[in-house]
PDB file of C-alpha atoms in Angstrom:
ATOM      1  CA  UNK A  39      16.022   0.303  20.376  1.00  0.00           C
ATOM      2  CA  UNK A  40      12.110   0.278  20.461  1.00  0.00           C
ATOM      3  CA  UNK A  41      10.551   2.823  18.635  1.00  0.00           C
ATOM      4  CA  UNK A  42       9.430   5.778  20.927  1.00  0.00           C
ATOM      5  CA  UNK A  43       6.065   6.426  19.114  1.00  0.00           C
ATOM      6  CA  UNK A  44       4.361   2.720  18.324  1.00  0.00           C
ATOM      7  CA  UNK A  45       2.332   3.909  15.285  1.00  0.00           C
ATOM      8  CA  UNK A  46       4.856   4.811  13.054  1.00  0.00           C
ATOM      9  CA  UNK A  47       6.022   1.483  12.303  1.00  0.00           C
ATOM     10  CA  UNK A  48       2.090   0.651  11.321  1.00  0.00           C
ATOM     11  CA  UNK A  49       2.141   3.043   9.217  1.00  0.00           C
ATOM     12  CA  UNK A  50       5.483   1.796   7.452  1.00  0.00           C
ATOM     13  CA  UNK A  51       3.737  -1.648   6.995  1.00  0.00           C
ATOM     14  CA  UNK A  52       0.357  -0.726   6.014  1.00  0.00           C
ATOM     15  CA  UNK A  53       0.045  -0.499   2.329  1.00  0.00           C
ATOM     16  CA  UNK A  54       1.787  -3.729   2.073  1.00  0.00           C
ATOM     17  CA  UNK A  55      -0.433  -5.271   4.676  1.00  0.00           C
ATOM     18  CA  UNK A  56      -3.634  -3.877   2.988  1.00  0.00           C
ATOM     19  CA  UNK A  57      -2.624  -4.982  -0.165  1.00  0.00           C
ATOM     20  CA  UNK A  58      -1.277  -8.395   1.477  1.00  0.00           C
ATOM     21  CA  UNK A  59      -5.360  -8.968   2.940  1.00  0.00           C
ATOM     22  CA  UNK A  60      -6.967  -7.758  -0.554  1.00  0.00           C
ATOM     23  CA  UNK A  61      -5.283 -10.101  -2.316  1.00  0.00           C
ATOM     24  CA  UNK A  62      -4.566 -13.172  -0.420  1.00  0.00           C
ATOM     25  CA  UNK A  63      -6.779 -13.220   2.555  1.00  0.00           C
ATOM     26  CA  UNK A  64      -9.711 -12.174   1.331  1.00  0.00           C
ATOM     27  CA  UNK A  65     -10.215 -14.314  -1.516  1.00  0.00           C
ATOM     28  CA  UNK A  66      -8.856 -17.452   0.624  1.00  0.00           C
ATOM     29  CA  UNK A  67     -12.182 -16.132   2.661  1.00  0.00           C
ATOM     30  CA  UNK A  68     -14.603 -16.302  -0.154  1.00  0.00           C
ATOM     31  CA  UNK A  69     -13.199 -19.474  -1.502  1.00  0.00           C
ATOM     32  CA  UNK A  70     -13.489 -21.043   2.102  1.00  0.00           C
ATOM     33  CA  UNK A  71     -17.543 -19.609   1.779  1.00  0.00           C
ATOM     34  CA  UNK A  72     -18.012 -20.873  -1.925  1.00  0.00           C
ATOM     35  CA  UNK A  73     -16.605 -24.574  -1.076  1.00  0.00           C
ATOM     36  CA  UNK A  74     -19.940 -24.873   1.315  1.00  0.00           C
ATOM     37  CA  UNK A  75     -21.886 -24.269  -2.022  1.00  0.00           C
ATOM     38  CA  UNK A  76     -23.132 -25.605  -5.349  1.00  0.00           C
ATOM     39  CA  UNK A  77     -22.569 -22.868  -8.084  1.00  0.00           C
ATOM     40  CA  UNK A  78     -22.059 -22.304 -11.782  1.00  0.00           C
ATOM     41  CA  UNK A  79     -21.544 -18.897 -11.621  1.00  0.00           C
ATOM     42  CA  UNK A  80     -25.011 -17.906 -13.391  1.00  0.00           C
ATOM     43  CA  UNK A  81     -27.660 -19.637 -11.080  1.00  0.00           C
ATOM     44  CA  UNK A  82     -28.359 -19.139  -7.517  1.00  0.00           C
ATOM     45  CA  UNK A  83     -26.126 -21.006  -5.345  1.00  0.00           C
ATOM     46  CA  UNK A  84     -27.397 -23.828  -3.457  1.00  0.00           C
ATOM     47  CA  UNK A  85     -25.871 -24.657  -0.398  1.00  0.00           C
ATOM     48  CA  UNK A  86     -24.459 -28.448  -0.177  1.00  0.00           C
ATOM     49  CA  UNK A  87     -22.581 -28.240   3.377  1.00  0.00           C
ATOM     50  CA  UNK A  88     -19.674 -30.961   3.158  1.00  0.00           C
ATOM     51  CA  UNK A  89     -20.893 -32.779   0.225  1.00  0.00           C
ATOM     52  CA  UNK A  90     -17.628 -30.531  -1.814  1.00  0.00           C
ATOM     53  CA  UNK A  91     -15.539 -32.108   0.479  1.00  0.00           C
ATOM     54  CA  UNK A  92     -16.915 -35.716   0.122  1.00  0.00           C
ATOM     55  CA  UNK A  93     -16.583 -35.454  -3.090  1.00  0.00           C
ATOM     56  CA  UNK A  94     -12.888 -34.381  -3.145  1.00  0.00           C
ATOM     57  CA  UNK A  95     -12.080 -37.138  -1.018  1.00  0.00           C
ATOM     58  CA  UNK A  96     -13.592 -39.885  -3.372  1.00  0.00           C
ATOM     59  CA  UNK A  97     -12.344 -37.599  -6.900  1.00  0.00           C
ATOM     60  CA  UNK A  98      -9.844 -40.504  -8.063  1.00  0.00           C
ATOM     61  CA  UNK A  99      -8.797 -38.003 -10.766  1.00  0.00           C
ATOM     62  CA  UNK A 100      -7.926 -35.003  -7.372  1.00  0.00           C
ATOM     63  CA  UNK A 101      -6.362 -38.736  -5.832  1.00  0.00           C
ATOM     64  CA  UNK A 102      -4.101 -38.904  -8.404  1.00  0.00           C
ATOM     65  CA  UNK A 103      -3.175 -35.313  -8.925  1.00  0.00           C
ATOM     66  CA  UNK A 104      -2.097 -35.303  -4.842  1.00  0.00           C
ATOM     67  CA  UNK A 105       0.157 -38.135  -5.720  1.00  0.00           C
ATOM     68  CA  UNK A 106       1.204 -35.746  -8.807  1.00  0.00           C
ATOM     69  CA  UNK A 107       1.900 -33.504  -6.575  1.00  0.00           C
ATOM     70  CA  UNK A 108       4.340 -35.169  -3.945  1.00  0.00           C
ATOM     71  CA  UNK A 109       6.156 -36.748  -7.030  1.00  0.00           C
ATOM     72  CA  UNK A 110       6.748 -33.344  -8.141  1.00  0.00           C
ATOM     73  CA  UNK A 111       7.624 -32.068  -5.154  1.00  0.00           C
ATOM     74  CA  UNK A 112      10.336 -34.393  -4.305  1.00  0.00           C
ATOM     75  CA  UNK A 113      11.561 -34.257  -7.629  1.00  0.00           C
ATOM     76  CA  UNK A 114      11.620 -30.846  -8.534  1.00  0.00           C
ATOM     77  CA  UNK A 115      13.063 -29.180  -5.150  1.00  0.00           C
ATOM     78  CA  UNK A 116      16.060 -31.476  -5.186  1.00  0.00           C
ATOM     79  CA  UNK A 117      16.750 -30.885  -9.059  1.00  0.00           C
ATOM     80  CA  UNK A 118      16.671 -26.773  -8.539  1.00  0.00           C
ATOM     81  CA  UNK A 119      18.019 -26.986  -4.924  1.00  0.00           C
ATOM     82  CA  UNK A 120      21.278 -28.973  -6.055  1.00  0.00           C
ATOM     83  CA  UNK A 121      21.636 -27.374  -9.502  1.00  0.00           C
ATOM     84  CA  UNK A 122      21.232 -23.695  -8.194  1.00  0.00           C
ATOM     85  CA  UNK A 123      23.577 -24.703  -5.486  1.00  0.00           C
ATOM     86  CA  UNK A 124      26.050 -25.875  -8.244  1.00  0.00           C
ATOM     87  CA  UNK A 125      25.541 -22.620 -10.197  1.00  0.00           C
ATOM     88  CA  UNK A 126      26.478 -20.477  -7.371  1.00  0.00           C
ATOM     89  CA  UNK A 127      29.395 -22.716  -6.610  1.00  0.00           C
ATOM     90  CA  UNK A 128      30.801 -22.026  -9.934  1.00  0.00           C
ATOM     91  CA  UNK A 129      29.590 -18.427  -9.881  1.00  0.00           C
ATOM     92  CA  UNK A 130      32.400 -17.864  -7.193  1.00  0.00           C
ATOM     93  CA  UNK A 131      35.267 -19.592  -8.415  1.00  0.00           C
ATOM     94  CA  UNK A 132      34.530 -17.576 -11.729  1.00  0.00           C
ATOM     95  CA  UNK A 133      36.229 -14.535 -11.670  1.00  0.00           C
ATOM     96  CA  UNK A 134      35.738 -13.558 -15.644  1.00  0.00           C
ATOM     97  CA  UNK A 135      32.452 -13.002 -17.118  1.00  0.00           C
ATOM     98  CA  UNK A 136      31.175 -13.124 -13.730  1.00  0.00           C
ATOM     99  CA  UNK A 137      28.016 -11.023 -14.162  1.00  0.00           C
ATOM    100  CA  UNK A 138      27.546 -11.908 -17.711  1.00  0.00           C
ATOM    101  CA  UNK A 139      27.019 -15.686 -16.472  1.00  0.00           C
ATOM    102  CA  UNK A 140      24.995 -14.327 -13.974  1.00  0.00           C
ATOM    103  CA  UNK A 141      22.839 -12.729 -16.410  1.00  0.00           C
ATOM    104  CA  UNK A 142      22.707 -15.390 -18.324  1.00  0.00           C
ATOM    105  CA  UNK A 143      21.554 -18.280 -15.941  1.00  0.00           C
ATOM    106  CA  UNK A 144      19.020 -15.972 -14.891  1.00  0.00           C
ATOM    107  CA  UNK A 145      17.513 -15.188 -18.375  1.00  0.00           C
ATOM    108  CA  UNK A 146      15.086 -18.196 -17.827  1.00  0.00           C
ATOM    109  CA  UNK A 147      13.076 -16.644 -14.564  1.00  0.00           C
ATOM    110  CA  UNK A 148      12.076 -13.731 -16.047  1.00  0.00           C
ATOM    111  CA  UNK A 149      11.040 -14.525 -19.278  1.00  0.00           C
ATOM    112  CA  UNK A 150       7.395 -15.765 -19.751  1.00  0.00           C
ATOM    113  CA  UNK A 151       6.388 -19.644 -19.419  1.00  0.00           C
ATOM    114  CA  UNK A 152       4.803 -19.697 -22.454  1.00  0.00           C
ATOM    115  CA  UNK A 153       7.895 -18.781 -24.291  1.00  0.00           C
ATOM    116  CA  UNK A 154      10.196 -21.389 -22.845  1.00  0.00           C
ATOM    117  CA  UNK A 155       7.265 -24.137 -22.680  1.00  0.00           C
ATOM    118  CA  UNK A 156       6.938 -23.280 -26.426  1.00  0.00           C
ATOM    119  CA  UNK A 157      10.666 -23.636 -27.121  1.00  0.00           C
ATOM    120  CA  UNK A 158      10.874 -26.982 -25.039  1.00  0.00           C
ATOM    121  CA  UNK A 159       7.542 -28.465 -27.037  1.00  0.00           C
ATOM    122  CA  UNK A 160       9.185 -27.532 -30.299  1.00  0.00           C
ATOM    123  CA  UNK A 161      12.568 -29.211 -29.071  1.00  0.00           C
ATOM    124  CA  UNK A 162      10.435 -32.304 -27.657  1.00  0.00           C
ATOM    125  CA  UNK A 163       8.135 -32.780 -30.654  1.00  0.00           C
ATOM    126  CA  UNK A 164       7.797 -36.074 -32.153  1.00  0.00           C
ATOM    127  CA  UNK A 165       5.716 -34.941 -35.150  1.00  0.00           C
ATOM    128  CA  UNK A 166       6.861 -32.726 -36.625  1.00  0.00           C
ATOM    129  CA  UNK A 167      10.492 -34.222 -35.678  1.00  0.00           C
ATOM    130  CA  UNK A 168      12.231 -31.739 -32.629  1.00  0.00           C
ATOM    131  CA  UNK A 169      15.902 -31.405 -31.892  1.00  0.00           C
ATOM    132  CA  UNK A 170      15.701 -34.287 -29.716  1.00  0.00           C
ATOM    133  CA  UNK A 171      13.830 -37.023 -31.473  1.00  0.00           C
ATOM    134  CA  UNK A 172      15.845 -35.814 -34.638  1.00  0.00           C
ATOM    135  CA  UNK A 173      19.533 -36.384 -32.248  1.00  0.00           C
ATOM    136  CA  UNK A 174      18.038 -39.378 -30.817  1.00  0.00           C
ATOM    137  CA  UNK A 175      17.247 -40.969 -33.743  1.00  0.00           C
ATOM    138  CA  UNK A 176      21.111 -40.249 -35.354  1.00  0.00           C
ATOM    139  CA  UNK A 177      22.354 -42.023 -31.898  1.00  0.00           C
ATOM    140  CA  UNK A 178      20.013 -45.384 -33.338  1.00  0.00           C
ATOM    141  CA  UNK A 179      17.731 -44.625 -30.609  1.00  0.00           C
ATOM    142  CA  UNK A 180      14.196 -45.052 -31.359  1.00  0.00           C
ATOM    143  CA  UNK A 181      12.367 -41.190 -30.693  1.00  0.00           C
ATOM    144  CA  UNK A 182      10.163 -41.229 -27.855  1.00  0.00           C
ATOM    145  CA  UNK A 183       7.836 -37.844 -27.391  1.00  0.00           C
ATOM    146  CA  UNK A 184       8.857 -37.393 -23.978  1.00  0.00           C
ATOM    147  CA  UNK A 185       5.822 -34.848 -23.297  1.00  0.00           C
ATOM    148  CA  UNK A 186       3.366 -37.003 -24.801  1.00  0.00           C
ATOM    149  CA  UNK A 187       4.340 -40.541 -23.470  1.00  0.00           C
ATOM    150  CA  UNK A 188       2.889 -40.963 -20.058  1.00  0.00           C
ATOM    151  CA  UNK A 189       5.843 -42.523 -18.206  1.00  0.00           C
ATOM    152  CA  UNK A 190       8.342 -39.859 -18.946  1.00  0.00           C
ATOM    153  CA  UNK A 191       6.124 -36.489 -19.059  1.00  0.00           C
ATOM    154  CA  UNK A 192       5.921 -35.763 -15.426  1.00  0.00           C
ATOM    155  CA  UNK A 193       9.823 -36.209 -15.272  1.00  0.00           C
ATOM    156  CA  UNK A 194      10.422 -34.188 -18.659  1.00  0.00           C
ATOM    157  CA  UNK A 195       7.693 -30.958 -17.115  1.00  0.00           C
ATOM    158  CA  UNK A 196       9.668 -31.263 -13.845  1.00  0.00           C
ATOM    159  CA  UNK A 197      13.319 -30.751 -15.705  1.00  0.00           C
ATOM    160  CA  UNK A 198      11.885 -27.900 -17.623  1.00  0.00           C
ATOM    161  CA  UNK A 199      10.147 -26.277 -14.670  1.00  0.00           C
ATOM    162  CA  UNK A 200      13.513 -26.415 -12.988  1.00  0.00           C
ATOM    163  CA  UNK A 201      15.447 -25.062 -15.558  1.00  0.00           C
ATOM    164  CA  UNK A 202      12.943 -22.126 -15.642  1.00  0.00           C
ATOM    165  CA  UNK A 203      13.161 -21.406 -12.037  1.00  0.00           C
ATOM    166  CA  UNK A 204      16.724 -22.420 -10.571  1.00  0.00           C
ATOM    167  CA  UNK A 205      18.367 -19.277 -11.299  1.00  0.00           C
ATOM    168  CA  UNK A 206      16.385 -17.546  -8.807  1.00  0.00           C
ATOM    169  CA  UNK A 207      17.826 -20.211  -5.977  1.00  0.00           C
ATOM    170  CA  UNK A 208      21.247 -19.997  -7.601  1.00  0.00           C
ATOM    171  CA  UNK A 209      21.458 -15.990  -6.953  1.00  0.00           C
ATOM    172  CA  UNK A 210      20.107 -16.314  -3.277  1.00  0.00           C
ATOM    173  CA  UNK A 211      22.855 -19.211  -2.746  1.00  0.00           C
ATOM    174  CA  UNK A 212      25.499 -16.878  -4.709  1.00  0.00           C
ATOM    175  CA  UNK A 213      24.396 -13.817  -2.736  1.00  0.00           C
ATOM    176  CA  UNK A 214      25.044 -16.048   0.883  1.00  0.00           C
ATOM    177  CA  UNK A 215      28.538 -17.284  -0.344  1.00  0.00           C
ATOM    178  CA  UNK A 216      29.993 -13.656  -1.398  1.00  0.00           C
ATOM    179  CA  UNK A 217      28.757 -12.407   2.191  1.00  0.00           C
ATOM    180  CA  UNK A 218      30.820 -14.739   4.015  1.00  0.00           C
ATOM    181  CA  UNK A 219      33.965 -12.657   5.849  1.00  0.00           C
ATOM    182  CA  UNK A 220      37.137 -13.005   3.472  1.00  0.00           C
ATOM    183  CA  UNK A 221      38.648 -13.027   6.984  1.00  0.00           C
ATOM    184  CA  UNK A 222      37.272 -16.723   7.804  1.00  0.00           C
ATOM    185  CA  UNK A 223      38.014 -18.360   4.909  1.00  0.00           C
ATOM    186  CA  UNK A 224      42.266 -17.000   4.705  1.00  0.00           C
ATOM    187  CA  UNK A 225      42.366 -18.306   7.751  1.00  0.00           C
ATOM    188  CA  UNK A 226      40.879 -21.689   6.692  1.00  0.00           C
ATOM    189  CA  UNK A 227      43.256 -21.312   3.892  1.00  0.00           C
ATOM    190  CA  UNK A 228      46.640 -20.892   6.056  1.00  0.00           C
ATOM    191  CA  UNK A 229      45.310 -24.056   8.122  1.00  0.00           C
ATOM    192  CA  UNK A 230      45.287 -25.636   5.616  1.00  0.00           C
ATOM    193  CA  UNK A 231      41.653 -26.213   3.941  1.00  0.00           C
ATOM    194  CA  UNK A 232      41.072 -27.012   0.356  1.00  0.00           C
ATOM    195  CA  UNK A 233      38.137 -26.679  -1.467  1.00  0.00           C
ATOM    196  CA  UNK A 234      36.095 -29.161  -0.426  1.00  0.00           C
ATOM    197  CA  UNK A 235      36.873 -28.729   3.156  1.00  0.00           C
ATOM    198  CA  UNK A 236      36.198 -25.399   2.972  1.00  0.00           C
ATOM    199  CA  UNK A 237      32.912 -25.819   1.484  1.00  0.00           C
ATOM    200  CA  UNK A 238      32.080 -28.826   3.933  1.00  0.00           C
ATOM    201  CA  UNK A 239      33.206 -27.237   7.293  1.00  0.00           C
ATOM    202  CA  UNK A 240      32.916 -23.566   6.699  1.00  0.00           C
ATOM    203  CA  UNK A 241      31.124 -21.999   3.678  1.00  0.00           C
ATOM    204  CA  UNK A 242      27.395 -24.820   3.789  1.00  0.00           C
ATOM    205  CA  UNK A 243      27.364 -24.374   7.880  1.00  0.00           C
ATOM    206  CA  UNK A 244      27.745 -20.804   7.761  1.00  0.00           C
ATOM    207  CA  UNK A 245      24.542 -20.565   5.197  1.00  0.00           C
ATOM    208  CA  UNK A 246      22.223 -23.154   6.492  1.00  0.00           C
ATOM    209  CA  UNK A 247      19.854 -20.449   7.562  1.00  0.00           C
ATOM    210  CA  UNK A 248      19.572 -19.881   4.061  1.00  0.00           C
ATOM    211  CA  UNK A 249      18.609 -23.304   2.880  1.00  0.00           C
ATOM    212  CA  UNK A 250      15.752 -23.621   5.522  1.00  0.00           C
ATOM    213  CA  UNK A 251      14.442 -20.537   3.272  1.00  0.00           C
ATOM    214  CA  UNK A 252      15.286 -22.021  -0.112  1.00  0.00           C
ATOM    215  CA  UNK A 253      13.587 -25.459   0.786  1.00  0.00           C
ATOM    216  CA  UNK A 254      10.823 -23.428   2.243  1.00  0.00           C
ATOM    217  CA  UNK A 255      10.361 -21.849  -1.279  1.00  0.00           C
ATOM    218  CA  UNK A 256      10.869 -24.497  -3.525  1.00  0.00           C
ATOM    219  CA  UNK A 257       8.012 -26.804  -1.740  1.00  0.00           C
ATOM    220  CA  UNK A 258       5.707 -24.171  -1.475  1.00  0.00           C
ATOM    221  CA  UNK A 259       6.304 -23.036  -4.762  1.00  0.00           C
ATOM    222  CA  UNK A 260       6.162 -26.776  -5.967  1.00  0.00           C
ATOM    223  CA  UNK A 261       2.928 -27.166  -4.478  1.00  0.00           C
ATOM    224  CA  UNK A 262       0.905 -24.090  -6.196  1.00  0.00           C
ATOM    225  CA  UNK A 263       2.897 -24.929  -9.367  1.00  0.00           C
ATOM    226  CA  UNK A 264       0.329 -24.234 -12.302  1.00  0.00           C
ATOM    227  CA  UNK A 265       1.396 -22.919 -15.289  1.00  0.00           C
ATOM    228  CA  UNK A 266       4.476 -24.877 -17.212  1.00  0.00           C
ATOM    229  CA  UNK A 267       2.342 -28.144 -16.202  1.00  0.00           C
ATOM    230  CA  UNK A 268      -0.658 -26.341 -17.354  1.00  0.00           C
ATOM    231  CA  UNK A 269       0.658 -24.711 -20.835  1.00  0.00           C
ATOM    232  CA  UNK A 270       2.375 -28.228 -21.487  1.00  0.00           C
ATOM    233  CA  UNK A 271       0.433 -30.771 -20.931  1.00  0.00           C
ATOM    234  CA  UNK A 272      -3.465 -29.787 -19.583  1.00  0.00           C
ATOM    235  CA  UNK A 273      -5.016 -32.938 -20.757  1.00  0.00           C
ATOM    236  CA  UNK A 274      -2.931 -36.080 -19.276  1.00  0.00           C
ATOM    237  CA  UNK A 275      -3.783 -36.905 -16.194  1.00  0.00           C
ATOM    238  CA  UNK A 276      -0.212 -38.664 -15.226  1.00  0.00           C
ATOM    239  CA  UNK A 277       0.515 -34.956 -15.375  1.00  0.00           C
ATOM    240  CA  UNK A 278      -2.642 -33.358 -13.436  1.00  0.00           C
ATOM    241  CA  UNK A 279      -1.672 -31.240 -10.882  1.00  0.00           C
ATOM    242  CA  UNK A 280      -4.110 -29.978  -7.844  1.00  0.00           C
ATOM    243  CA  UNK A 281      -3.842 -26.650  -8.874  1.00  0.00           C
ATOM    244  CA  UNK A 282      -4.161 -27.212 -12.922  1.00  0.00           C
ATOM    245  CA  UNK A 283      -7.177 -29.537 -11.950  1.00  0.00           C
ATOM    246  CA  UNK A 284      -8.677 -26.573  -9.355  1.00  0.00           C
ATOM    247  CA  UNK A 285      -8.826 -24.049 -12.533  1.00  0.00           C
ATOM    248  CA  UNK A 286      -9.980 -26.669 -15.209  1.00  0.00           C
ATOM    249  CA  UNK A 287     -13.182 -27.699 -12.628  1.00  0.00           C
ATOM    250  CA  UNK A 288     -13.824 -23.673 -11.670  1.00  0.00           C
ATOM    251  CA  UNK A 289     -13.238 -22.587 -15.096  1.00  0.00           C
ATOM    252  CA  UNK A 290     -13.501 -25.163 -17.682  1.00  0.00           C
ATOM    253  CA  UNK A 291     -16.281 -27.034 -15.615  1.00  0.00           C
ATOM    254  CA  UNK A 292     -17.711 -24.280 -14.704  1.00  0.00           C
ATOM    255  CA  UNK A 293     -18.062 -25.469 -11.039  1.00  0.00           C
ATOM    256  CA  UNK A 294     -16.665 -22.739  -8.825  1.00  0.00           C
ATOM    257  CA  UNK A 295     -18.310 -24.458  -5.458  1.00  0.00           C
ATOM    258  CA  UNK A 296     -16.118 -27.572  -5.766  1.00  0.00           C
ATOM    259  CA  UNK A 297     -12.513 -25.731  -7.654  1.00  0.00           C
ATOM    260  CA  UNK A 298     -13.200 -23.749  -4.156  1.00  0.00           C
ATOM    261  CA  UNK A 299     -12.863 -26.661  -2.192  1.00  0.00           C
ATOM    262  CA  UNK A 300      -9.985 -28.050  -4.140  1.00  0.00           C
ATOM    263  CA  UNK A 301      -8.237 -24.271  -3.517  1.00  0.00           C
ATOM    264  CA  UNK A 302      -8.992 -24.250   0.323  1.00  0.00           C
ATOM    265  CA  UNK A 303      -7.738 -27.896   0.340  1.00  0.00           C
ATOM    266  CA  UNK A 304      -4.130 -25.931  -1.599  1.00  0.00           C
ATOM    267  CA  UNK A 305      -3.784 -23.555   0.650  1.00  0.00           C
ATOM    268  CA  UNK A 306      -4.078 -25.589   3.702  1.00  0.00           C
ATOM    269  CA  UNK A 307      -1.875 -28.270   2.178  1.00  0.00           C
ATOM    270  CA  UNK A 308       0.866 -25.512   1.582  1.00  0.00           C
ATOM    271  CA  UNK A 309       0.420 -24.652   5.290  1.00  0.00           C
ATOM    272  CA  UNK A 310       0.294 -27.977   6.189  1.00  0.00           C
ATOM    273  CA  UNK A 311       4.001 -28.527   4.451  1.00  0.00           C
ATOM    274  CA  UNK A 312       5.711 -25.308   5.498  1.00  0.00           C
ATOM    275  CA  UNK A 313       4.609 -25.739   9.106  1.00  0.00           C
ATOM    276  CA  UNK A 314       6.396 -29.056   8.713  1.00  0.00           C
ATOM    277  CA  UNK A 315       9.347 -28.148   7.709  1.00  0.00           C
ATOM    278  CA  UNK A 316       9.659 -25.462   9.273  1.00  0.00           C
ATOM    279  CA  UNK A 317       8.996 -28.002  12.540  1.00  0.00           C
ATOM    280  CA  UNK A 318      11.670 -30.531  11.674  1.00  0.00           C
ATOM    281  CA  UNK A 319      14.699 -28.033  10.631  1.00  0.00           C
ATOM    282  CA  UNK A 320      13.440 -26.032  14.035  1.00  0.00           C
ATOM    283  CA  UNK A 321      14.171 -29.047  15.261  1.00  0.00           C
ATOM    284  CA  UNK A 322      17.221 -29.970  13.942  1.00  0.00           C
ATOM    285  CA  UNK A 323      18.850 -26.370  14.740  1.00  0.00           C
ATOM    286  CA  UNK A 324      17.921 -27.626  18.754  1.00  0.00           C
ATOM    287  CA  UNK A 325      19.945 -30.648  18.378  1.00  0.00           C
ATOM    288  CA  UNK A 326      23.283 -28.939  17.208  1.00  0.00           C
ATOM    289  CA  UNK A 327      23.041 -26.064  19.930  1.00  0.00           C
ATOM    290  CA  UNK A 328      22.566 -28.963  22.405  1.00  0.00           C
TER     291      UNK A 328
END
């Protein structure tokens, strides 16, 4: 039923909406503004048209955290899309402990980054020795710092970063498989399904809405990713990120016209991406009701 008097949902989604413009739209504004400009913050700012732009374009170091990026992207969404998945497999078949599990594998998402990225760069250390250099070197393996050797740190940042944020997917996929009718699956059960069938023909189908959201999420959230990379390694540039390398030129560099450039260029990458995918698994949902 439509609502008889048209204001009142407004006036529902107002505050969210004003908040929503103050604190995304707006600055995306000014940032879109400052990118036209030369500025340090201190002197007046001296408008440079596209020359920001220009310059991104020909930035081998903003080249090479793009490429970064995509890495990390493909990486990390299919680590914390399959391993959440996994969790909230196991979640149902568990029928002790449940919520203490669920507690537990969710422990990582809320506490702070710089917590676990301390833990991990303890564990990781070379010198002084971590947990893992110490157990690699009683297998007769020759310690490697993982964080600090350039062929192995983006891999290493992308496990941890999973491992930090999969619990989140892993209670939206847990959430999707205990709402599924009881009804459907005893009667996939008296026809004979097992497991695997069952999770094949019935229970992944019946939540595919959900992983259009999930992968949604996880590259969008993979592309602003800033602060494990950041707190871990902020110097390497095998490691550089566009968004670590946005706050190091506005605030480090002190160069707020061009880290607005390299922001616009985020945010239009991340709608770039979403409108993608949103495209091709729009796309693929027209093919199966065909």
């Amino acid at each position: 039923m439509k609502p008889k008097n048209k204001i009142q949902p407004l006036m529902f989604i107002a505050p969210a909406l004003l908040v929503y413009i103050a604190t995304v739209i707006i600055p995306i504004i000014w940032s879109m503004g400052y990118s036209f400009f030369s500025w340090n913050g201190i002197r007046d700012m001296k408008f440079v048209g596209l020359e920001n732009y220009t310059r991104m374009f020909t930035d081998k170091t903003f080249l090479g955290a793009v490429v970064n990026n995509f890495k990390f992207v493909l990486m990390g969404s299919a680590f914390q899309l399959i391993l959440g998945l996994f969790l909230a497999i196991l979640l149902t078949h568990i029928s002790k402990g449940n919520n203490v599990l669920r507690v537990i594998y969710f422990i990582p998402c809320i506490i702070s980054s710089m917590a676990i990225c301390q833990i991990f760069s303890k564990m990781l250390s070379a010198q002084p020795q971590g947990l893992v250099c110490y157990l690699m070197e009683r297998m007769g393996m020759e310690p490697i710092a993982l964080l600090a050797n350039s062929k192995t740190a983006l891999v290493t940042i992308t496990l941890i970063d999973g491992y930090k944020y999969c619990g989140l997917y892993m209670i939206i996929f847990y959430s999707a498989f205990v709402s599924i009718s009881k009804d459907v699956l005893e009667a996939s059960i008296m026809d004979g399904c097992n497991i695997l069938q069952q999770y094949r023909y019935i229970k992944l189908p019946l939540i595919k809405n959900i992983f259009s959201i999930v992968i949604v999420m996880l590259v969008n959230g993979c592309l602003k990713t800033f602060d494990v990379f950041y707190i871990l390694d902020n110097k390497s540039k095998s490691t550089e990120m566009v968004a670590t390398y946005m706050y190091k030129t506005a605030f480090n560099s002190v160069d707020f016209g061009y880290g607005s450039t390299l922001a616009v260029f985020l945010v239009i990458e991340c709608l770039v991406a979403v409108g993608i995918i949103q495209k091709i698994l729009g796309s693929a949902k027209g093919d199966e009701s065909q």
